[in-house]
Backbone as numpy.savetxt, mean C-alpha at the origin, in Angstrom:
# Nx Ny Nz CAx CAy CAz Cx Cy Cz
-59.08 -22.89 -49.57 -58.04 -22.51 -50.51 -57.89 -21.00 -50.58
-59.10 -20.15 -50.54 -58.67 -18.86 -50.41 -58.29 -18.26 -49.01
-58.52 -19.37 -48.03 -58.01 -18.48 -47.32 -56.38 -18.67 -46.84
-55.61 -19.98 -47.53 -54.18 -19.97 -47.79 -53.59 -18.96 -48.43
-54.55 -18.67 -49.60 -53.75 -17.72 -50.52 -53.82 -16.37 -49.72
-54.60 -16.26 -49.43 -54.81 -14.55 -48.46 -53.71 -14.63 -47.20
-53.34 -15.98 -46.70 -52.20 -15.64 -45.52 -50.85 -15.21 -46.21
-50.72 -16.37 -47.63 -49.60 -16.60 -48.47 -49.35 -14.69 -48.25
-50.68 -13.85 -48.90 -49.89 -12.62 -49.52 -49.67 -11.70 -47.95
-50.01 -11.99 -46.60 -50.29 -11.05 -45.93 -49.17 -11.52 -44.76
-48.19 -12.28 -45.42 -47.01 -13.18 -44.79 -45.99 -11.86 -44.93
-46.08 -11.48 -43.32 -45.03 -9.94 -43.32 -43.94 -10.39 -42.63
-42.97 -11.44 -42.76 -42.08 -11.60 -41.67 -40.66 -10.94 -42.12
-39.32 -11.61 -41.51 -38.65 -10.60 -42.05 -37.64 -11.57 -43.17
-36.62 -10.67 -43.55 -36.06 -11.56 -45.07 -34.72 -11.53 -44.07
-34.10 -12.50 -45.39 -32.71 -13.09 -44.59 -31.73 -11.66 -44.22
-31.69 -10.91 -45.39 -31.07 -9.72 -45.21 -31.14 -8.85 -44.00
-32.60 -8.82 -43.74 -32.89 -7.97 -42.34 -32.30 -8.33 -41.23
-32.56 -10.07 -41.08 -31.63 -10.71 -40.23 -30.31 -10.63 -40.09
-29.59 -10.39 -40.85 -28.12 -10.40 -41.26 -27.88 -9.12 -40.86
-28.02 -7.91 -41.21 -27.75 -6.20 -40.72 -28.43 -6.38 -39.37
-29.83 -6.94 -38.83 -29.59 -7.20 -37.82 -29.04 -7.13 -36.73
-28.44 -8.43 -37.17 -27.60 -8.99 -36.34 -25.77 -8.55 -35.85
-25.26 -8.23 -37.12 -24.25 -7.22 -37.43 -24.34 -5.76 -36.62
-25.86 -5.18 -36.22 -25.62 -4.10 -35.59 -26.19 -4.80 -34.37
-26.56 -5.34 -33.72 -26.62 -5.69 -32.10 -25.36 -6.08 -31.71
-24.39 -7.03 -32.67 -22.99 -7.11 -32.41 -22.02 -6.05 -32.11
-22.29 -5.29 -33.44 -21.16 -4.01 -33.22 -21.76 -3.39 -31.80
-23.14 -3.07 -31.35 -23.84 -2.28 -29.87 -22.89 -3.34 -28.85
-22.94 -4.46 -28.93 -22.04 -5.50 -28.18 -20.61 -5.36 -27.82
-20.05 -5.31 -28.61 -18.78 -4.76 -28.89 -18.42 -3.77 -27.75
-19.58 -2.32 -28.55 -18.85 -0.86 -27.58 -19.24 -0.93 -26.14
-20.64 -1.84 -26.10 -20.78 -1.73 -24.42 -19.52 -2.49 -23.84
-19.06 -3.48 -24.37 -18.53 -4.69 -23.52 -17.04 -4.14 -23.58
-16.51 -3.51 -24.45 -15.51 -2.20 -24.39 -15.25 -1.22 -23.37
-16.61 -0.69 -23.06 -16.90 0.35 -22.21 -16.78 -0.20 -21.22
-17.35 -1.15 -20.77 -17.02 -1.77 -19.63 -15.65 -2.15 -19.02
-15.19 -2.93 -20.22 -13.58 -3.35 -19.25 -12.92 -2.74 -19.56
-13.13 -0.98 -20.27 -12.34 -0.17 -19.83 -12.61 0.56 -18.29
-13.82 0.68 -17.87 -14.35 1.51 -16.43 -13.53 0.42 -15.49
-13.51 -1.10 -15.70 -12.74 -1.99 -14.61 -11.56 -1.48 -14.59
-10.85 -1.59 -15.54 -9.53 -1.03 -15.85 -8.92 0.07 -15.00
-9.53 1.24 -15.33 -10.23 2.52 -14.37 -10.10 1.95 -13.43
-10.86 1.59 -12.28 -11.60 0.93 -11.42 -10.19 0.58 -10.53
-9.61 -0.68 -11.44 -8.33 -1.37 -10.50 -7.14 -0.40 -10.52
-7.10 0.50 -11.39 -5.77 1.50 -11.17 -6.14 1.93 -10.13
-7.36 3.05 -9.99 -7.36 3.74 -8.94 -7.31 3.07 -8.04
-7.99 2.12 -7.15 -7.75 1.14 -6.70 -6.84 0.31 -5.67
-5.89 0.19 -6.50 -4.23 0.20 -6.10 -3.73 1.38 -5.52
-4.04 2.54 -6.37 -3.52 3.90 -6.21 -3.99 4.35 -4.27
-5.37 3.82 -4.02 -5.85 3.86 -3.08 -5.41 3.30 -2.09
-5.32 1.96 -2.15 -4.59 0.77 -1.46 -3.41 1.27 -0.81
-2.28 1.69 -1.79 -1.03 2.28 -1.30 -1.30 3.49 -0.05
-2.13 4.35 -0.26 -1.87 5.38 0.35 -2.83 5.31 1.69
-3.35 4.24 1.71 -4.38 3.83 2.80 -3.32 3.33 3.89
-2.33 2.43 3.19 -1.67 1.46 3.94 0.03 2.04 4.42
-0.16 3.28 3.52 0.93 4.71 3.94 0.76 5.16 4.78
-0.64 5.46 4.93 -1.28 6.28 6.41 -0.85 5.54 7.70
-1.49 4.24 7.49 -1.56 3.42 8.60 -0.21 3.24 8.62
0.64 3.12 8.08 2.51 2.81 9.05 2.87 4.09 9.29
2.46 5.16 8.59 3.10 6.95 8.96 2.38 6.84 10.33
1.05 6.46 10.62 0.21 6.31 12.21 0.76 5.84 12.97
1.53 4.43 12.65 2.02 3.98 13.78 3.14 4.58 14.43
4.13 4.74 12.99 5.79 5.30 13.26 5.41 6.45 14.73
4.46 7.37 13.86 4.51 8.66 14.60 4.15 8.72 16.09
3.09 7.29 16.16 2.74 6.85 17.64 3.84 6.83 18.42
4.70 5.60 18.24 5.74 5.82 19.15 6.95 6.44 18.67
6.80 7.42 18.29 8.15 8.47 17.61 7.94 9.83 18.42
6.99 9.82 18.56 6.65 11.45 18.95 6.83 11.58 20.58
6.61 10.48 20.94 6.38 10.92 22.31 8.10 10.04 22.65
8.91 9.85 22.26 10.32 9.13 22.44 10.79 10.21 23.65
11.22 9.33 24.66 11.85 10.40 25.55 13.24 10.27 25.59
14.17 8.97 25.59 15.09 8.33 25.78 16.04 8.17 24.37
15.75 7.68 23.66 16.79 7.36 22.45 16.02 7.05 21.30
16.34 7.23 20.17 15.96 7.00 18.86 17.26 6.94 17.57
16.81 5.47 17.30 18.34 5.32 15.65 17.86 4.90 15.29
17.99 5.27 13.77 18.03 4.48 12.51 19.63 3.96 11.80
19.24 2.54 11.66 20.28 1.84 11.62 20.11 1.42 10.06
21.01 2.15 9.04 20.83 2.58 7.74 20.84 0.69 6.73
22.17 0.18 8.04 22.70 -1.02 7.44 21.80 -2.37 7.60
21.16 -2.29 8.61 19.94 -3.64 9.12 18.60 -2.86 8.93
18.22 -1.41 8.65 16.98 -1.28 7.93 16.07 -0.99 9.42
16.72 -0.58 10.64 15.97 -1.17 11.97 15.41 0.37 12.14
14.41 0.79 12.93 14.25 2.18 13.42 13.90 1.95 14.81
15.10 2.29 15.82 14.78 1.63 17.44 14.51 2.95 18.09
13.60 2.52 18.95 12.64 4.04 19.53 12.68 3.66 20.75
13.36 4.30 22.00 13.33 3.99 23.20 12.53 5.02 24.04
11.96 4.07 24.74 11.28 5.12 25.97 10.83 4.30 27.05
11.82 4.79 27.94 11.67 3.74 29.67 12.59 2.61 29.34
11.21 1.74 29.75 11.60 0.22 29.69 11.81 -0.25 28.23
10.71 0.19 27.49 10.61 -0.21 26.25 11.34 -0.07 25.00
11.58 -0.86 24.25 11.96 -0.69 22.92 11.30 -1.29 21.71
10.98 0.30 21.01 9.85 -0.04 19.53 10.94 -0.42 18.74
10.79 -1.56 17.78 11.63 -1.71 16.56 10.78 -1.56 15.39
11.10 -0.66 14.50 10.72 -1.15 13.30 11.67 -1.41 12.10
11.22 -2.63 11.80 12.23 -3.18 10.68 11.70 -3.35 9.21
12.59 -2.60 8.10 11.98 -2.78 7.03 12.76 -3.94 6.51
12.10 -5.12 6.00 12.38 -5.58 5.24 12.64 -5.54 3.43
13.98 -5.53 2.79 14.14 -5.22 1.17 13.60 -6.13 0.40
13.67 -7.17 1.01 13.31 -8.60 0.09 12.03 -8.81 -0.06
11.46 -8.68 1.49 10.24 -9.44 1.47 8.97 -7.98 1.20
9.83 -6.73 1.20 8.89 -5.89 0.85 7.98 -5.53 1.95
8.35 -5.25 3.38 7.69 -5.31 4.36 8.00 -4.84 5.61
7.34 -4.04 6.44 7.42 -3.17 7.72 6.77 -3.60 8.38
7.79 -4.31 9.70 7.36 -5.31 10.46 7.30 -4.19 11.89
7.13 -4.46 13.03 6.98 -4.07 14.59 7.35 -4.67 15.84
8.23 -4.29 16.19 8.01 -5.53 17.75 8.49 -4.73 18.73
7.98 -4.84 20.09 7.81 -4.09 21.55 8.59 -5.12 22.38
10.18 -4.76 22.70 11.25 -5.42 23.60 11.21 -4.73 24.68
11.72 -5.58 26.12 12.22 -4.71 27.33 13.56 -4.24 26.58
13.93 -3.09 27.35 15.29 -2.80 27.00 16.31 -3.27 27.45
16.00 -4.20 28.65 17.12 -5.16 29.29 17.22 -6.10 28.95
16.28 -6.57 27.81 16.36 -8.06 26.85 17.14 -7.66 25.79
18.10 -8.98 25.59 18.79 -9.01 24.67 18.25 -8.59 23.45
19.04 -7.25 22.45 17.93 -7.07 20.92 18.92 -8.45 20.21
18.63 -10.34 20.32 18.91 -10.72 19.13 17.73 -10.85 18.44
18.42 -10.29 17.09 17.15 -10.31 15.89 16.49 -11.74 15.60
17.39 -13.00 15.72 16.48 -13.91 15.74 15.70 -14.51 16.86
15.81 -13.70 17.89 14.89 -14.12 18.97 13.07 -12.87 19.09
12.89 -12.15 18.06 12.05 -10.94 18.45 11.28 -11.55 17.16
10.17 -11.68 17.84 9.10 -11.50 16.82 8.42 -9.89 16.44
8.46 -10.45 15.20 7.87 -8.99 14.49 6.57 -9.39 14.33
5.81 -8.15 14.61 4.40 -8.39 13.34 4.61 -7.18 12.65
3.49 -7.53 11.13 3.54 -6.96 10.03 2.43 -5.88 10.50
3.96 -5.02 10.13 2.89 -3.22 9.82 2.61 -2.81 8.87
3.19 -2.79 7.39 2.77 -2.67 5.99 3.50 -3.55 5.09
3.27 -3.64 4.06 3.21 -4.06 3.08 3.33 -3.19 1.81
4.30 -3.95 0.81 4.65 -3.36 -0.79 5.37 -2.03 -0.49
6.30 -2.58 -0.05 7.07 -1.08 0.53 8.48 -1.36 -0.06
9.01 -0.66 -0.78 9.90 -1.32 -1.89 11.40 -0.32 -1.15
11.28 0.74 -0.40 12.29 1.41 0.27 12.07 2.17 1.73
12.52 2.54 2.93 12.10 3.08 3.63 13.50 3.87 4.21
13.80 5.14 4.36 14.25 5.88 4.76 14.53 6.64 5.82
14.83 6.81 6.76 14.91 7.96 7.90 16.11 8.71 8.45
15.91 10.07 8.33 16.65 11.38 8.82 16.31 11.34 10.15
17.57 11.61 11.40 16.91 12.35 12.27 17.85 13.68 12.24
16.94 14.63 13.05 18.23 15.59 13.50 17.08 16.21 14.85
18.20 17.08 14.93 17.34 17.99 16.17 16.30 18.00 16.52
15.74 17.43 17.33 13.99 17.48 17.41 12.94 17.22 16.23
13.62 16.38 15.14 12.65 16.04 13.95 13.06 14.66 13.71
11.84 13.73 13.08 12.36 12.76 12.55 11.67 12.61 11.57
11.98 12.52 9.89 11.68 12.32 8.61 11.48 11.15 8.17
10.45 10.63 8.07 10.32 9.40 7.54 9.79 9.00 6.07
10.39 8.16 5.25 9.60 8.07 3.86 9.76 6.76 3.45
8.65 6.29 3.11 8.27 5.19 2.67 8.27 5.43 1.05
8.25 4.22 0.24 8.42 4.15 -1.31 7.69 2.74 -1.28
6.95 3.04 -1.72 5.54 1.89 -1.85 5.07 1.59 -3.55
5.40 0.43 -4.25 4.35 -0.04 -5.05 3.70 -1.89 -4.82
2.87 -1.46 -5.77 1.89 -2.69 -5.79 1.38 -2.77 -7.26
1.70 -4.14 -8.03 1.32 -3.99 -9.25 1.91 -3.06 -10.19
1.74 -1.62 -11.23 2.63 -0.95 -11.70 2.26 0.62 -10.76
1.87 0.42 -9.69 0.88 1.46 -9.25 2.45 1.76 -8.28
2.96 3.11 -7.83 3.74 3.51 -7.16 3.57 4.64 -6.35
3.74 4.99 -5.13 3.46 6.18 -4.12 4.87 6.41 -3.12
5.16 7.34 -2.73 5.23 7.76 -1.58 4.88 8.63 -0.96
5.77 8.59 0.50 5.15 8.83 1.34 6.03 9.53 2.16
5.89 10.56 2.63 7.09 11.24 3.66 6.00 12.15 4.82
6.72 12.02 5.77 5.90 12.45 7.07 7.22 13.25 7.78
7.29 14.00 8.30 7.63 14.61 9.39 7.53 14.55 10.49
8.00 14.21 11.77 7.37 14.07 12.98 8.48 14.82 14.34
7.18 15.74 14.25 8.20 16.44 15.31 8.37 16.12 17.00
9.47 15.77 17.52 9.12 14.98 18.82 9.23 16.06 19.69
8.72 15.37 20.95 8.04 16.24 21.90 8.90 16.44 23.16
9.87 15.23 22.96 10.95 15.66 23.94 12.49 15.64 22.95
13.50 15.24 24.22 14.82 15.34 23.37 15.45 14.82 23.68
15.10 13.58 22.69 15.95 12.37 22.89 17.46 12.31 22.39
18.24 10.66 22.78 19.74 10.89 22.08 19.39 10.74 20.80
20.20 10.80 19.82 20.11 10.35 18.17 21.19 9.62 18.32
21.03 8.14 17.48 22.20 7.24 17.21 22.29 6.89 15.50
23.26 6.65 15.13 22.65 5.82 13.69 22.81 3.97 14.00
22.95 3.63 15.42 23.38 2.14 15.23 22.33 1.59 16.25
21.88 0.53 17.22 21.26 0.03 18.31 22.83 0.20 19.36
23.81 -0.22 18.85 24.87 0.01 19.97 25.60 1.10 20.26
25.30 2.22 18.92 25.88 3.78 19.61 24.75 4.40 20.68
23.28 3.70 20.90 22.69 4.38 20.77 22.59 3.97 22.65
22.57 2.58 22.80 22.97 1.94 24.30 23.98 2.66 24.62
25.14 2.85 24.06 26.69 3.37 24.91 25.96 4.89 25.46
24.79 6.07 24.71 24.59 6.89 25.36 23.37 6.71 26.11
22.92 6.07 26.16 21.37 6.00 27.07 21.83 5.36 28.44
């Protein structure tokens, strides 16, 4: 019996109250971490996107300029079908932007094959490309892309100065009548 009563008084645990403030402050610590966090994601996916765009800017400004620069023969941009036809020799580079589908496609024709558009397969050169543009003039060709994804938006403009001196057309058929 005395030694109940001696635990009874030496009974240090905690009271409901302690529990309660507690618990109330590991919540609120809960709260700001779990705050902190899906704000850094947040962070995280903007930049992200922001990255995405200008990764995938590079890589079509890379290609354009591949076969742009070295054009010996003819080069048009055809304002009304969105086409950018790059001749040299045999070959003909197309690139076609698509408005709808949001997309910069590629395809490598002989130049003695018929260009019908529904016979040429494209493959996809970029993506989330919401406008694409091109100037030529004298020995330059200006290119700019207008790229978003999500609310994230970039462009992109390149310069490319060619190395020979080709015709300039604005159509595929002004551009045959001089080549």
């Amino acid at each position: 019996e005395a030694d109940m009563k001696k635990l009874r008084k030496n009974n240090k645990g905690f009271t409901l109250t302690e529990l309660i403030v507690s618990t109330a402050i590991l919540g609120i610590v809960a709260v700001a971490a779990s705050a902190f966090m899906v704000t850094g994601t947040r962070a995280y996916s903007s930049v992200s996107y922001t990255v995405r765009l200008q990764y995938e800017a590079q890589i079509a400004m890379a290609q354009l300029q591949e076969y742009t620069v070295d054009c010996a023969d003819g080069i048009a941009w055809d304002d009304g079908t969105k086409i950018l036809y790059v001749v040299n020799g045999a070959d003909v580079h197309l690139f076609k932007f698509d408005p709808t589908a949001q997309t910069l496609s590629y395809a490598k024709v002989l130049k003695a094959d018929e260009l019908n558009e529904h016979s040429i397969a494209y493959d996809l050169a970029a993506e989330h490309i919401t406008d694409m543009d091109v100037k030529l003039s004298e020995g330059m060709a200006e290119v700019t892309l207008q790229m978003q994804r999500n609310s994230k938006t970039y462009s992109a403009t390149q310069l490319i100065a060619l190395r020979n001196r080709p015709e300039f057309a604005a159509s595929w058929s002004q551009l045959e009548d001089k080549i």
